Coordinates of C-alpha atoms and ligand atoms in Angstrom, one line a residue:
M1264 CA 37.7 53.8 13.5
S1265 CA 35.5 55.8 11.2
A1266 CA 36.9 57.7 8.3
T1267 CA 36.2 60.9 10.1
S1268 CA 37.9 59.8 13.3
I1269 CA 41.0 58.7 11.3
C1270 CA 41.2 62.0 9.5
R1271 CA 40.8 64.1 12.6
A1272 CA 43.5 62.1 14.3
L1273 CA 45.7 62.6 11.3
V1274 CA 45.2 66.3 11.3
D1275 CA 46.1 66.4 15.0
D1276 CA 49.3 64.4 14.3
L1277 CA 50.2 66.7 11.5
L1278 CA 49.7 69.8 13.7
D1279 CA 51.9 68.1 16.4
G1280 CA 54.5 67.5 13.7
G1281 CA 54.6 71.3 12.9
V1282 CA 52.4 71.4 9.8
R1283 CA 50.9 74.9 9.4
E1284 CA 49.9 74.9 5.7
A1285 CA 48.0 72.3 3.7
V1286 CA 46.8 72.0 0.2
I1287 CA 43.7 70.0 -1.0
A1288 CA 42.1 69.2 -4.3
P1289 CA 38.4 68.3 -4.2
G1290 CA 37.0 64.7 -4.3
S1291 CA 34.7 62.4 -2.4
R1292 CA 37.0 59.8 -1.0
S1293 CA 39.4 62.5 0.4
G1294 CA 36.3 64.4 1.8
P1295 CA 36.7 63.5 5.5
L1296 CA 40.3 64.8 5.4
A1297 CA 39.3 67.9 3.5
I1298 CA 36.6 68.6 6.1
A1299 CA 39.0 68.0 9.0
L1300 CA 41.6 70.4 7.4
A1301 CA 38.9 73.0 6.8
D1302 CA 38.0 72.7 10.5
A1303 CA 41.6 73.3 11.4
D1304 CA 41.8 76.2 9.1
R1305 CA 38.6 77.7 10.6
V1306 CA 40.1 77.9 14.1
G1307 CA 43.5 79.1 12.8
A1308 CA 45.4 75.9 13.6
L1309 CA 46.7 75.9 10.0
R1310 CA 46.1 77.6 6.7
L1311 CA 44.3 75.6 4.0
H1312 CA 44.7 76.1 0.2
V1313 CA 42.2 74.6 -2.2
R1314 CA 43.0 74.0 -5.9
V1315 CA 41.1 72.3 -8.7
D1316 CA 44.1 70.9 -10.6
E1317 CA 46.1 68.2 -8.6
R1318 CA 49.3 68.8 -10.6
A1319 CA 49.2 72.5 -9.7
A1320 CA 48.2 71.6 -6.1
G1321 CA 51.3 69.4 -5.8
F1322 CA 53.6 72.2 -7.0
L1323 CA 51.8 74.7 -4.8
A1324 CA 52.6 72.5 -1.8
L1325 CA 56.2 72.1 -3.1
G1326 CA 56.6 75.9 -3.2
L1327 CA 55.1 76.3 0.3
A1328 CA 57.5 73.6 1.6
K1329 CA 60.6 74.9 -0.1
A1330 CA 60.1 78.4 1.1
S1331 CA 59.2 77.4 4.7
R1332 CA 61.5 74.4 5.0
S1333 CA 58.5 72.7 6.7
W1334 CA 56.4 69.7 5.8
V1335 CA 53.4 70.6 3.7
P1336 CA 50.7 68.0 2.9
V1337 CA 48.8 67.9 -0.4
V1338 CA 45.7 65.8 -0.4
T1339 CA 44.0 64.2 -3.4
T1340 CA 41.2 61.8 -4.0
S1341 CA 41.7 58.4 -5.6
G1342 CA 42.6 57.4 -9.1
T1343 CA 44.1 59.7 -11.7
A1344 CA 43.8 62.6 -9.2
S1345 CA 46.6 61.1 -7.1
A1346 CA 48.8 60.3 -10.1
N1347 CA 48.8 64.0 -10.9
L1348 CA 51.1 64.5 -7.9
H1349 CA 53.9 62.6 -9.6
P1350 CA 55.8 65.5 -11.1
A1351 CA 55.9 67.5 -7.9
L1352 CA 56.9 64.4 -5.9
L1353 CA 59.8 63.6 -8.3
E1354 CA 61.0 67.2 -8.1
A1355 CA 60.7 67.0 -4.3
M1356 CA 62.6 63.7 -4.3
H1357 CA 65.5 65.1 -6.2
A1358 CA 65.7 68.3 -4.3
G1359 CA 65.0 66.9 -0.8
V1360 CA 61.7 68.9 -0.3
R1361 CA 59.4 68.1 2.6
L1362 CA 56.3 67.3 0.5
L1363 CA 53.7 64.9 2.0
A1364 CA 51.4 63.4 -0.6
V1365 CA 48.2 62.1 1.0
T1366 CA 46.2 60.1 -1.5
A1367 CA 42.7 58.9 -0.4
D1368 CA 42.0 55.3 -1.4
R1369 CA 39.2 52.8 -1.0
P1370 CA 39.8 49.9 1.4
A1371 CA 42.3 47.4 0.2
R1372 CA 39.6 44.7 -0.3
L1373 CA 38.2 46.7 -3.2
R1374 CA 41.4 46.7 -5.2
G1375 CA 41.3 44.6 -8.3
T1376 CA 37.5 44.3 -8.2
G1377 CA 36.8 46.9 -10.8
A1378 CA 35.4 49.4 -8.2
N1379 CA 35.0 52.9 -9.5
Q1380 CA 38.1 55.2 -9.4
T1381 CA 40.2 52.5 -7.8
T1382 CA 43.7 51.6 -8.9
D1383 CA 46.8 50.3 -7.2
Q1384 CA 47.9 53.5 -5.4
V1385 CA 50.4 51.6 -3.2
A1386 CA 53.1 51.5 -5.9
L1387 CA 52.1 54.7 -7.5
F1388 CA 55.3 56.6 -6.6
P1389 CA 58.1 54.1 -6.5
H1390 CA 61.2 55.4 -4.7
V1391 CA 59.1 57.8 -2.5
D1392 CA 59.0 56.8 1.2
Y1393 CA 55.6 55.2 1.6
G1394 CA 53.2 54.5 4.4
D1395 CA 49.6 53.5 4.8
N1396 CA 49.1 53.8 8.5
P1397 CA 48.1 57.4 9.4
A1398 CA 49.0 56.7 13.1
A1399 CA 52.6 56.3 12.1
I1400 CA 52.9 59.5 10.2
S1401 CA 55.0 61.2 12.8
T1402 CA 57.7 58.5 12.4
L1403 CA 57.7 59.1 8.6
L1404 CA 58.0 62.8 8.9
A1405 CA 60.7 62.6 11.5
V1406 CA 63.1 61.4 8.7
G1407 CA 63.5 65.1 8.1
S1408 CA 63.9 65.2 4.3
G1409 CA 61.1 64.6 1.9
P1410 CA 59.0 63.5 0.2
V1411 CA 56.7 61.0 1.8
H1412 CA 53.6 59.3 0.4
L1413 CA 50.7 58.3 2.7
N1414 CA 48.0 56.3 1.0
L1415 CA 44.9 56.6 3.2
E1416 CA 42.3 53.8 3.0
L1417 CA 38.9 55.2 4.0
D1418 CA 35.8 53.2 4.2
E1419 CA 32.2 54.4 4.2
P1420 CA 30.5 56.3 5.7
L1421 CA 32.9 59.0 4.6
V1422 CA 31.4 62.0 6.3
E1423 CA 29.9 62.7 9.7
A1424 CA 27.9 65.8 10.7
S1425 CA 29.5 66.5 14.0
D1426 CA 31.5 69.5 15.3
W1427 CA 35.2 69.3 15.8
A1428 CA 38.1 71.7 16.1
P1429 CA 41.7 70.8 16.8
A1430 CA 43.7 72.7 19.5
V1431 CA 45.7 75.6 18.1
R1432 CA 49.4 74.8 18.6
P1433 CA 51.9 77.6 19.2
T1434 CA 53.7 78.7 16.1
H1435 CA 57.1 77.1 16.0
E1436 CA 60.4 78.7 14.9
R1437 CA 61.0 77.8 11.2
A1438 CA 64.2 76.1 10.5
G1439 CA 66.4 78.7 8.8
P1440 CA 69.2 77.9 6.3
H1441 CA 72.1 75.9 7.6
V1442 CA 74.7 78.1 9.1
P1443 CA 78.1 76.4 9.3
T1444 CA 79.9 75.8 12.5
D1445 CA 83.6 75.1 12.5
G1446 CA 83.9 71.6 11.0
P1447 CA 87.0 69.7 10.0
E1448 CA 89.8 71.3 8.0
L1449 CA 90.2 70.7 4.3
A1450 CA 93.8 70.7 2.9
M1451 CA 93.6 73.4 0.2
R1452 CA 95.5 73.5 -3.0
P1453 CA 96.8 76.9 -4.3
H1454 CA 94.2 77.5 -7.0
A1455 CA 90.9 76.4 -5.6
V1456 CA 87.4 77.7 -6.4
V1457 CA 84.0 77.1 -4.8
V1458 CA 81.0 76.0 -6.8
A1459 CA 77.6 76.7 -5.2
G1460 CA 74.8 74.7 -6.8
D1461 CA 71.1 74.8 -6.1
D1462 CA 70.2 75.1 -2.4
S1463 CA 73.8 75.3 -1.1
G1464 CA 72.9 77.9 1.4
P1465 CA 75.4 80.1 3.3
P1466 CA 78.1 77.4 3.8
A1467 CA 79.4 77.9 0.3
R1468 CA 79.8 81.6 0.7
V1469 CA 81.3 81.3 4.2
F1470 CA 83.8 78.7 2.9
A1471 CA 84.9 81.0 0.0
E1472 CA 85.3 84.0 2.3
K1473 CA 87.3 82.0 4.9
G1474 CA 89.6 80.6 2.1
G1475 CA 89.9 83.8 0.1
L1476 CA 88.4 82.0 -2.9
P1477 CA 86.3 82.9 -5.9
L1478 CA 82.7 81.7 -5.6
F1479 CA 80.8 80.4 -8.6
A1480 CA 77.2 80.5 -7.3
E1481 CA 74.1 79.6 -9.2
P1482 CA 71.2 82.0 -8.8
S1483 CA 69.2 79.5 -6.7
S1484 CA 72.1 78.5 -4.5
G1485 CA 71.4 80.9 -1.7
A1486 CA 75.1 81.7 -1.8
R1487 CA 75.3 84.3 -4.6
N1488 CA 75.9 87.0 -1.9
G1489 CA 78.9 89.0 -0.8
D1490 CA 82.0 90.1 -2.7
H1491 CA 83.5 86.7 -3.4
A1492 CA 80.6 85.7 -5.7
L1493 CA 81.5 86.3 -9.4
I1494 CA 79.0 87.3 -12.0
A1495 CA 80.0 85.9 -15.5
Y1496 CA 81.9 82.9 -14.1
R1497 CA 80.3 80.6 -16.7
L1498 CA 82.0 82.5 -19.6
L1499 CA 85.2 83.0 -17.6
L1500 CA 85.5 79.2 -17.3
D1501 CA 85.5 78.9 -21.0
H1502 CA 87.5 81.9 -22.0
A1503 CA 89.7 83.3 -19.2
P1504 CA 93.3 82.0 -19.2
I1505 CA 93.2 82.0 -15.4
A1506 CA 90.6 79.2 -15.5
E1507 CA 93.3 76.8 -16.7
Q1508 CA 95.1 77.1 -13.4
I1509 CA 92.2 75.7 -11.3
D1510 CA 93.5 72.7 -9.4
Q1511 CA 90.7 72.1 -6.8
V1512 CA 86.9 72.6 -6.7
V1513 CA 84.9 72.5 -3.5
V1514 CA 81.2 71.9 -4.3
F1515 CA 78.2 72.7 -2.3
G1516 CA 74.6 72.0 -3.2
H1517 CA 73.4 70.6 -6.5
P1518 CA 75.1 72.2 -9.5
T1519 CA 73.3 71.6 -12.8
L1520 CA 73.2 74.8 -14.7
S1521 CA 76.1 75.0 -17.0
R1522 CA 78.3 72.9 -19.2
P1523 CA 81.5 74.8 -18.3
V1524 CA 81.0 73.8 -14.6
S1525 CA 80.4 70.2 -15.6
A1526 CA 83.5 70.3 -17.8
L1527 CA 85.5 71.8 -14.9
L1528 CA 84.5 68.9 -12.6
D1529 CA 85.5 66.4 -15.4
R1530 CA 89.1 67.8 -15.7
M1531 CA 91.4 65.0 -14.8
H1532 CA 93.9 67.0 -12.7
V1533 CA 91.3 68.8 -10.6
D1534 CA 90.6 67.6 -7.1
V1535 CA 86.8 67.5 -6.7
V1536 CA 85.6 67.8 -3.1
V1537 CA 81.9 67.7 -2.4
A1538 CA 80.6 69.1 0.9
A1539 CA 77.8 66.6 1.3
P1540 CA 77.1 63.4 3.3
D1541 CA 77.1 61.4 0.0
L1542 CA 77.3 61.8 -3.7
S1543 CA 73.8 60.8 -4.6
R1544 CA 72.5 64.3 -5.4
F1545 CA 75.6 65.5 -7.0
P1546 CA 76.7 65.2 -10.6
H1547 CA 80.2 64.0 -10.3
P1548 CA 83.0 62.3 -12.3
P1549 CA 82.7 58.6 -11.4
G1550 CA 85.3 57.5 -9.0
R1551 CA 87.1 60.8 -8.6
A1552 CA 85.0 63.0 -6.4
R1553 CA 85.3 62.7 -2.6
T1554 CA 83.0 63.9 0.1
V1555 CA 83.7 66.0 3.1
E1556 CA 81.4 67.2 5.9
P1557 CA 79.2 70.1 5.0
D1558 CA 80.7 72.1 7.9
V1559 CA 84.2 71.8 6.4
R1560 CA 86.5 74.8 6.5
P1561 CA 89.7 75.6 4.5
D1562 CA 93.0 75.0 6.3
R1563 CA 94.5 78.2 4.9
V1564 CA 93.7 81.4 3.1
A1565 CA 94.7 81.5 -0.6
A1566 CA 97.2 84.1 -1.8
P1567 CA 95.2 87.4 -2.5
T1568 CA 96.5 87.5 -6.1
W1569 CA 94.3 84.5 -6.9
L1570 CA 91.0 86.1 -6.0
D1571 CA 92.1 89.5 -7.3
A1572 CA 92.9 88.0 -10.7
W1573 CA 89.4 86.4 -10.8
R1574 CA 87.7 89.7 -9.7
A1575 CA 89.5 91.6 -12.4
A1576 CA 88.6 89.1 -15.1
D1577 CA 85.0 89.1 -13.9
A1578 CA 84.8 92.9 -14.0
S1579 CA 86.0 92.9 -17.7
A1580 CA 83.7 90.0 -18.7
T1581 CA 80.7 91.7 -17.1
V1582 CA 81.4 95.0 -19.0
A1583 CA 81.5 92.9 -22.2
V1584 CA 78.3 91.0 -21.4
D1585 CA 76.5 94.2 -20.5
A1586 CA 77.5 95.8 -23.8
V1587 CA 76.0 92.8 -25.7
A1588 CA 72.9 93.0 -23.5
E1589 CA 72.4 96.6 -24.5
R1590 CA 72.0 95.7 -28.2
E1591 CA 68.6 96.4 -29.6
G1592 CA 66.5 93.3 -29.9
A1593 CA 68.8 90.3 -29.2
G1594 CA 69.9 91.6 -25.7
A1595 CA 66.3 92.0 -24.4
A1596 CA 66.2 88.7 -22.5
L1597 CA 69.4 89.6 -20.6
Q1598 CA 67.9 93.1 -19.8
V1599 CA 64.9 91.3 -18.4
A1600 CA 67.0 89.1 -16.2
R1601 CA 69.0 92.0 -14.9
A1602 CA 65.9 94.1 -14.2
V1603 CA 64.3 91.2 -12.2
N1604 CA 67.6 90.5 -10.3
A1605 CA 67.8 94.2 -9.3
A1606 CA 64.1 94.5 -8.3
V1607 CA 64.3 91.9 -5.4
P1608 CA 64.5 93.9 -2.2
P1609 CA 65.8 92.5 1.2
E1610 CA 63.4 89.8 2.4
G1611 CA 62.1 89.5 -1.1
L1612 CA 61.5 86.4 -3.1
L1613 CA 62.4 85.4 -6.7
V1614 CA 61.3 82.1 -8.3
V1615 CA 63.1 81.4 -11.6
G1616 CA 61.9 79.1 -14.3
S1617 CA 64.1 76.5 -16.1
S1618 CA 65.6 77.0 -19.5
N1619 CA 67.0 80.4 -20.5
P1620 CA 65.5 82.5 -17.7
I1621 CA 67.7 80.9 -15.1
R1622 CA 70.8 80.8 -17.4
D1623 CA 70.3 84.4 -18.4
L1624 CA 70.1 85.3 -14.7
D1625 CA 73.2 83.2 -14.0
L1626 CA 75.1 85.3 -16.5
V1627 CA 74.0 88.8 -15.3
A1628 CA 72.8 88.6 -11.7
R1629 CA 74.6 90.9 -9.4
P1630 CA 75.4 89.3 -6.1
Y1631 CA 73.3 90.5 -3.2
T1632 CA 74.4 91.7 0.2
A1633 CA 74.7 88.7 2.6
G1634 CA 72.3 88.6 5.5
E1635 CA 69.4 90.5 3.8
R1636 CA 67.3 87.4 3.6
R1637 CA 66.4 87.4 0.0
L1638 CA 65.2 84.0 -1.2
V1639 CA 65.9 82.8 -4.8
L1640 CA 64.3 79.5 -5.7
A1641 CA 64.2 77.3 -8.7
N1642 CA 63.0 73.7 -9.3
R1643 CA 66.5 72.3 -10.0
G1644 CA 65.9 68.8 -8.7
L1645 CA 64.8 67.8 -12.2
S1646 CA 64.8 71.2 -13.9
G1647 CA 61.3 70.7 -15.3
I1648 CA 59.3 73.5 -17.0
D1649 CA 56.2 72.2 -15.3
G1650 CA 54.7 73.5 -12.1
T1651 CA 56.8 76.7 -11.9
L1652 CA 54.0 79.2 -11.5
S1653 CA 52.4 77.0 -8.8
T1654 CA 55.8 76.8 -7.0
A1655 CA 56.1 80.5 -7.1
V1656 CA 52.6 81.1 -5.8
G1657 CA 53.3 78.6 -2.9
A1658 CA 56.7 80.1 -2.1
A1659 CA 55.2 83.7 -2.1
L1660 CA 52.4 82.5 0.2
A1661 CA 55.0 81.2 2.6
R1662 CA 57.0 84.4 2.9
S1663 CA 56.1 87.3 5.2
S1664 CA 57.4 89.9 2.7
S1665 CA 54.9 90.9 0.1
R1666 CA 57.6 91.5 -2.5
A1667 CA 57.7 88.4 -4.6
F1668 CA 58.7 87.8 -8.3
A1669 CA 58.8 85.0 -10.7
L1670 CA 60.8 85.0 -14.0
V1671 CA 59.7 82.4 -16.6
G1672 CA 59.7 81.6 -20.3
D1673 CA 56.5 81.6 -22.2
L1674 CA 56.3 77.8 -22.5
T1675 CA 56.9 77.5 -18.8
F1676 CA 54.1 79.9 -18.2
L1677 CA 51.7 78.2 -20.5
H1678 CA 52.6 74.7 -19.1
D1679 CA 51.3 75.7 -15.6
A1680 CA 48.6 78.2 -16.5
N1681 CA 46.3 76.4 -14.1
A1682 CA 48.4 77.9 -11.3
L1683 CA 46.3 81.0 -11.9
L1684 CA 43.1 79.1 -11.3
I1685 CA 42.6 80.3 -7.7
G1686 CA 39.2 80.5 -6.1
P1687 CA 37.9 83.8 -4.6
R1688 CA 38.1 82.5 -1.0
E1689 CA 41.7 81.2 -1.3
P1690 CA 44.7 83.0 0.1
R1691 CA 46.4 84.9 -2.7
P1692 CA 50.0 86.2 -2.5
D1693 CA 51.3 89.5 -3.9
L1694 CA 53.3 88.2 -6.8
T1695 CA 54.6 89.7 -10.1
I1696 CA 55.2 87.1 -12.8
V1697 CA 57.5 88.3 -15.5
V1698 CA 57.3 86.3 -18.8
A1699 CA 60.3 86.5 -21.2
S1700 CA 58.1 85.8 -24.1
D1701 CA 59.6 84.5 -27.3
D1702 CA 56.9 82.2 -28.6
G1703 CA 58.6 78.9 -28.0
G1704 CA 61.6 77.2 -26.4
S1705 CA 64.6 79.4 -27.3
I1706 CA 67.1 77.4 -25.3
F1707 CA 67.3 74.7 -28.0
A1708 CA 68.7 77.2 -30.5
T1709 CA 71.8 77.5 -28.3
L1710 CA 72.4 73.7 -28.2
E1711 CA 73.6 71.3 -30.9
Q1712 CA 70.2 71.0 -32.5
G1713 CA 70.2 74.7 -33.1
D1714 CA 72.8 74.2 -35.8
P1715 CA 71.5 75.4 -39.2
A1716 CA 71.8 71.7 -40.4
F1717 CA 68.6 71.0 -38.5
A1718 CA 66.8 74.1 -39.6
D1719 CA 64.1 72.1 -41.4
V1720 CA 62.7 70.3 -38.4
F1721 CA 63.9 72.7 -35.7
E1722 CA 61.0 75.0 -35.6
R1723 CA 58.3 72.3 -35.3
V1724 CA 59.9 69.7 -33.0
Y1725 CA 62.2 71.8 -30.8
A1726 CA 61.1 75.4 -30.8
T1727 CA 57.4 74.5 -30.7
P1728 CA 55.9 78.0 -31.1
T1729 CA 52.3 78.1 -29.8
G1730 CA 51.0 81.5 -30.9
A1731 CA 49.1 81.6 -27.6
D1732 CA 47.8 84.9 -26.4
I1733 CA 49.0 85.1 -22.8
G1734 CA 47.1 88.4 -22.2
R1735 CA 43.8 86.8 -23.1
L1736 CA 44.6 83.7 -21.0
C1737 CA 45.3 86.0 -18.0
E1738 CA 42.0 87.8 -18.7
A1739 CA 40.2 84.5 -18.5
F1740 CA 41.7 83.9 -15.1
G1741 CA 41.0 87.5 -13.9
I1742 CA 44.7 88.2 -13.6
P1743 CA 46.0 91.7 -14.6
H1744 CA 48.4 91.5 -17.5
R1745 CA 50.6 94.1 -19.3
L1746 CA 52.8 93.9 -22.4
L1747 CA 56.0 95.8 -21.8
A1748 CA 59.3 96.5 -23.6
A1749 CA 62.4 95.4 -21.7
K1750 CA 63.4 99.0 -21.0
E1751 CA 60.1 99.6 -19.3
L1752 CA 60.4 96.7 -16.9
P1753 CA 62.5 98.2 -14.1
A1754 CA 60.0 101.0 -13.4
A1755 CA 57.1 98.5 -13.6
L1756 CA 58.8 96.2 -11.1
E1757 CA 59.0 99.0 -8.6
E1758 CA 55.2 99.4 -8.4
D1759 CA 53.2 98.3 -5.4
V1760 CA 51.4 95.1 -6.1
T1761 CA 48.2 93.6 -4.6
G1762 CA 47.5 90.1 -5.7
I1763 CA 49.0 88.4 -8.7
R1764 CA 49.9 90.2 -11.9
V1765 CA 51.7 89.3 -15.1
L1766 CA 54.2 91.4 -17.0
E1767 CA 55.0 90.0 -20.4
V1768 CA 58.1 91.2 -22.2
P1769 CA 58.5 90.1 -25.8
V1770 CA 62.1 89.0 -26.5
P1771 CA 63.4 87.7 -29.8
R1772 CA 64.0 84.0 -30.3
D1773 CA 65.6 83.9 -33.8
S1774 CA 68.8 85.7 -32.5
R1775 CA 69.4 83.5 -29.5
R1776 CA 72.3 81.6 -31.1
E1777 CA 73.9 84.7 -32.3
L1778 CA 73.5 86.3 -28.9
A1779 CA 75.3 83.4 -27.2
S1780 CA 78.2 83.5 -29.7
A1781 CA 78.4 87.3 -29.5
M1782 CA 78.8 87.1 -25.7
S1783 CA 81.4 84.4 -26.0
D1784 CA 83.4 86.5 -28.5
A1785 CA 83.1 89.6 -26.4
V1786 CA 84.2 87.9 -23.2
R1787 CA 87.1 86.1 -24.9
E1788 CA 88.3 89.4 -26.3
A1789 CA 87.9 91.2 -22.9
V1790 CA 89.8 88.7 -20.8
K1791 CA 92.5 87.5 -23.2
A1792 CA 96.0 87.4 -21.7
Ligands
TPP1127 C1 58.2 69.1 -18.0 C2 59.2 69.4 -19.0 N1 59.0 69.1 -20.3 C3 60.0 69.4 -21.2 C4 61.2 69.9 -20.8 C5 62.3 70.2 -21.8 N2 62.5 71.6 -22.0 C6 63.5 72.3 -21.4 S1 63.5 73.9 -21.8 C7 62.1 73.8 -22.7 C8 61.6 75.0 -23.4 C9 61.2 76.1 -22.5 O1 60.6 77.2 -23.1 P1 60.4 78.6 -22.4 O2 59.8 78.3 -21.1 O3 59.6 79.4 -23.3 O4 61.8 79.1 -22.2 P2 62.9 79.6 -23.3 O5 63.7 78.3 -23.7 O6 62.2 80.1 -24.5 O7 63.8 80.5 -22.6 C10 61.6 72.5 -22.7 C11 60.5 72.0 -23.5 C12 61.4 70.1 -19.4 N3 62.5 70.7 -18.9 N4 60.4 69.9 -18.5
MG1128 MG1 60.3 80.8 -24.7

């Protein structure tokens, strides 16, 4: 079969498999697949996105796949181009995202002969499900959870000048989030809590509501909804006397955000129950956690005093956190997180960057009303600061609502600035990117290395200030940019948006450590027995 026939057959198979979005980066070896995908785009069988930078292309496809819960192929040419997909594939692997990497290759006979742009692409992504037979792609995709790597050997002649158009398949219903049915009963202890990590979805909330339990839901859990979800749970775990009484934790999703939650799971007398098929994606105390079916339900409702006590403590802690956030200067990052949390309307999207943005949000985000179909995403598989803007662009493109936001730190923004490199003919989402801009990585100030003992080296090797001018960078990409004070952000977030824009809010970095201890002190005082 010619390269063109192979690629046309592959596009047909992908369409049969439900693929409706595809990403490519340019190159000669991948050309026949690029042309076949462009043919499919032309007749409306799928939507094609073209990017110059393969790393950004990989994360764009990841964002599309995360928000649509569908397979999204990303196609690169051979050599280093394909290696640039590695970060997105690793994130997809650890978060179970349906990303299909298609790397074009020369025929196997040319490997090891010094042929141009030819390396061993077969073992390029160890641990990722691999295939080299395009005809078997449907079997690979049927496994359900990603990612998958298809290395496509294409021989010359690479292109053929002949007309082709695939049949347009009917649009299929997208798989929604998992809605629990009535599964097996779990024997509850009197003082249980529910932890909802990344991508838990509604089951965590439903379990907490059925059991009358407090819900500690990370922002990207998809479960921070309803009136069982607490706000300042992270500080309550450290400071509220009631936290000592916890005797059971039921965990959904992939919790990674906070040390107090990890410490809770490590407590010897706590029964740790993980609602997942296995423990591979779950940070757990070795030998002590047990799994239950994701559809598990509590065998009884907890005494109302348990949840009431948590709600009262949370209300006091939240007042204390808000008071610290109101402080001039230091509190600005928390004000930014609150404003962004409040700006997301029903059906809206929020993509949150790693480091302080997601932790600030975790501390202040008000739970949303259940059932209003907001989507809050974060790359928590490996918590990288890479690819976040591309993920946000992809996720925004996959949503029907045009209200989409991203909240990122300045280094996270700069790391993926090529996400803004979007050609004039490419689909562009309406997306507001908010940058909490403190010229460097402020999270490290709150960790051990932020101790004054390391002050000498801290600034150079941890904080890494860049002095980069984000406004001028945006100008180079033709992206509107505004510098705003935190207090001006809520009004700006209300504005109608067409295309991508950047709102940069300067926040102080040197007071981060003090901010963290001021919040701890305030909450300890507010909830003491
Ligand atoms: C790809 C990658 N490189 C390095 C890190 C380590 N890291 C974690 S947070 C961080 C700093 C992030 O800075 P910024 O985005 O400005 O957020 P801030 O800490 O200032 O809130 C770094 C380098 C990472 N998580 N991912
Ligand atoms: Mg920063």
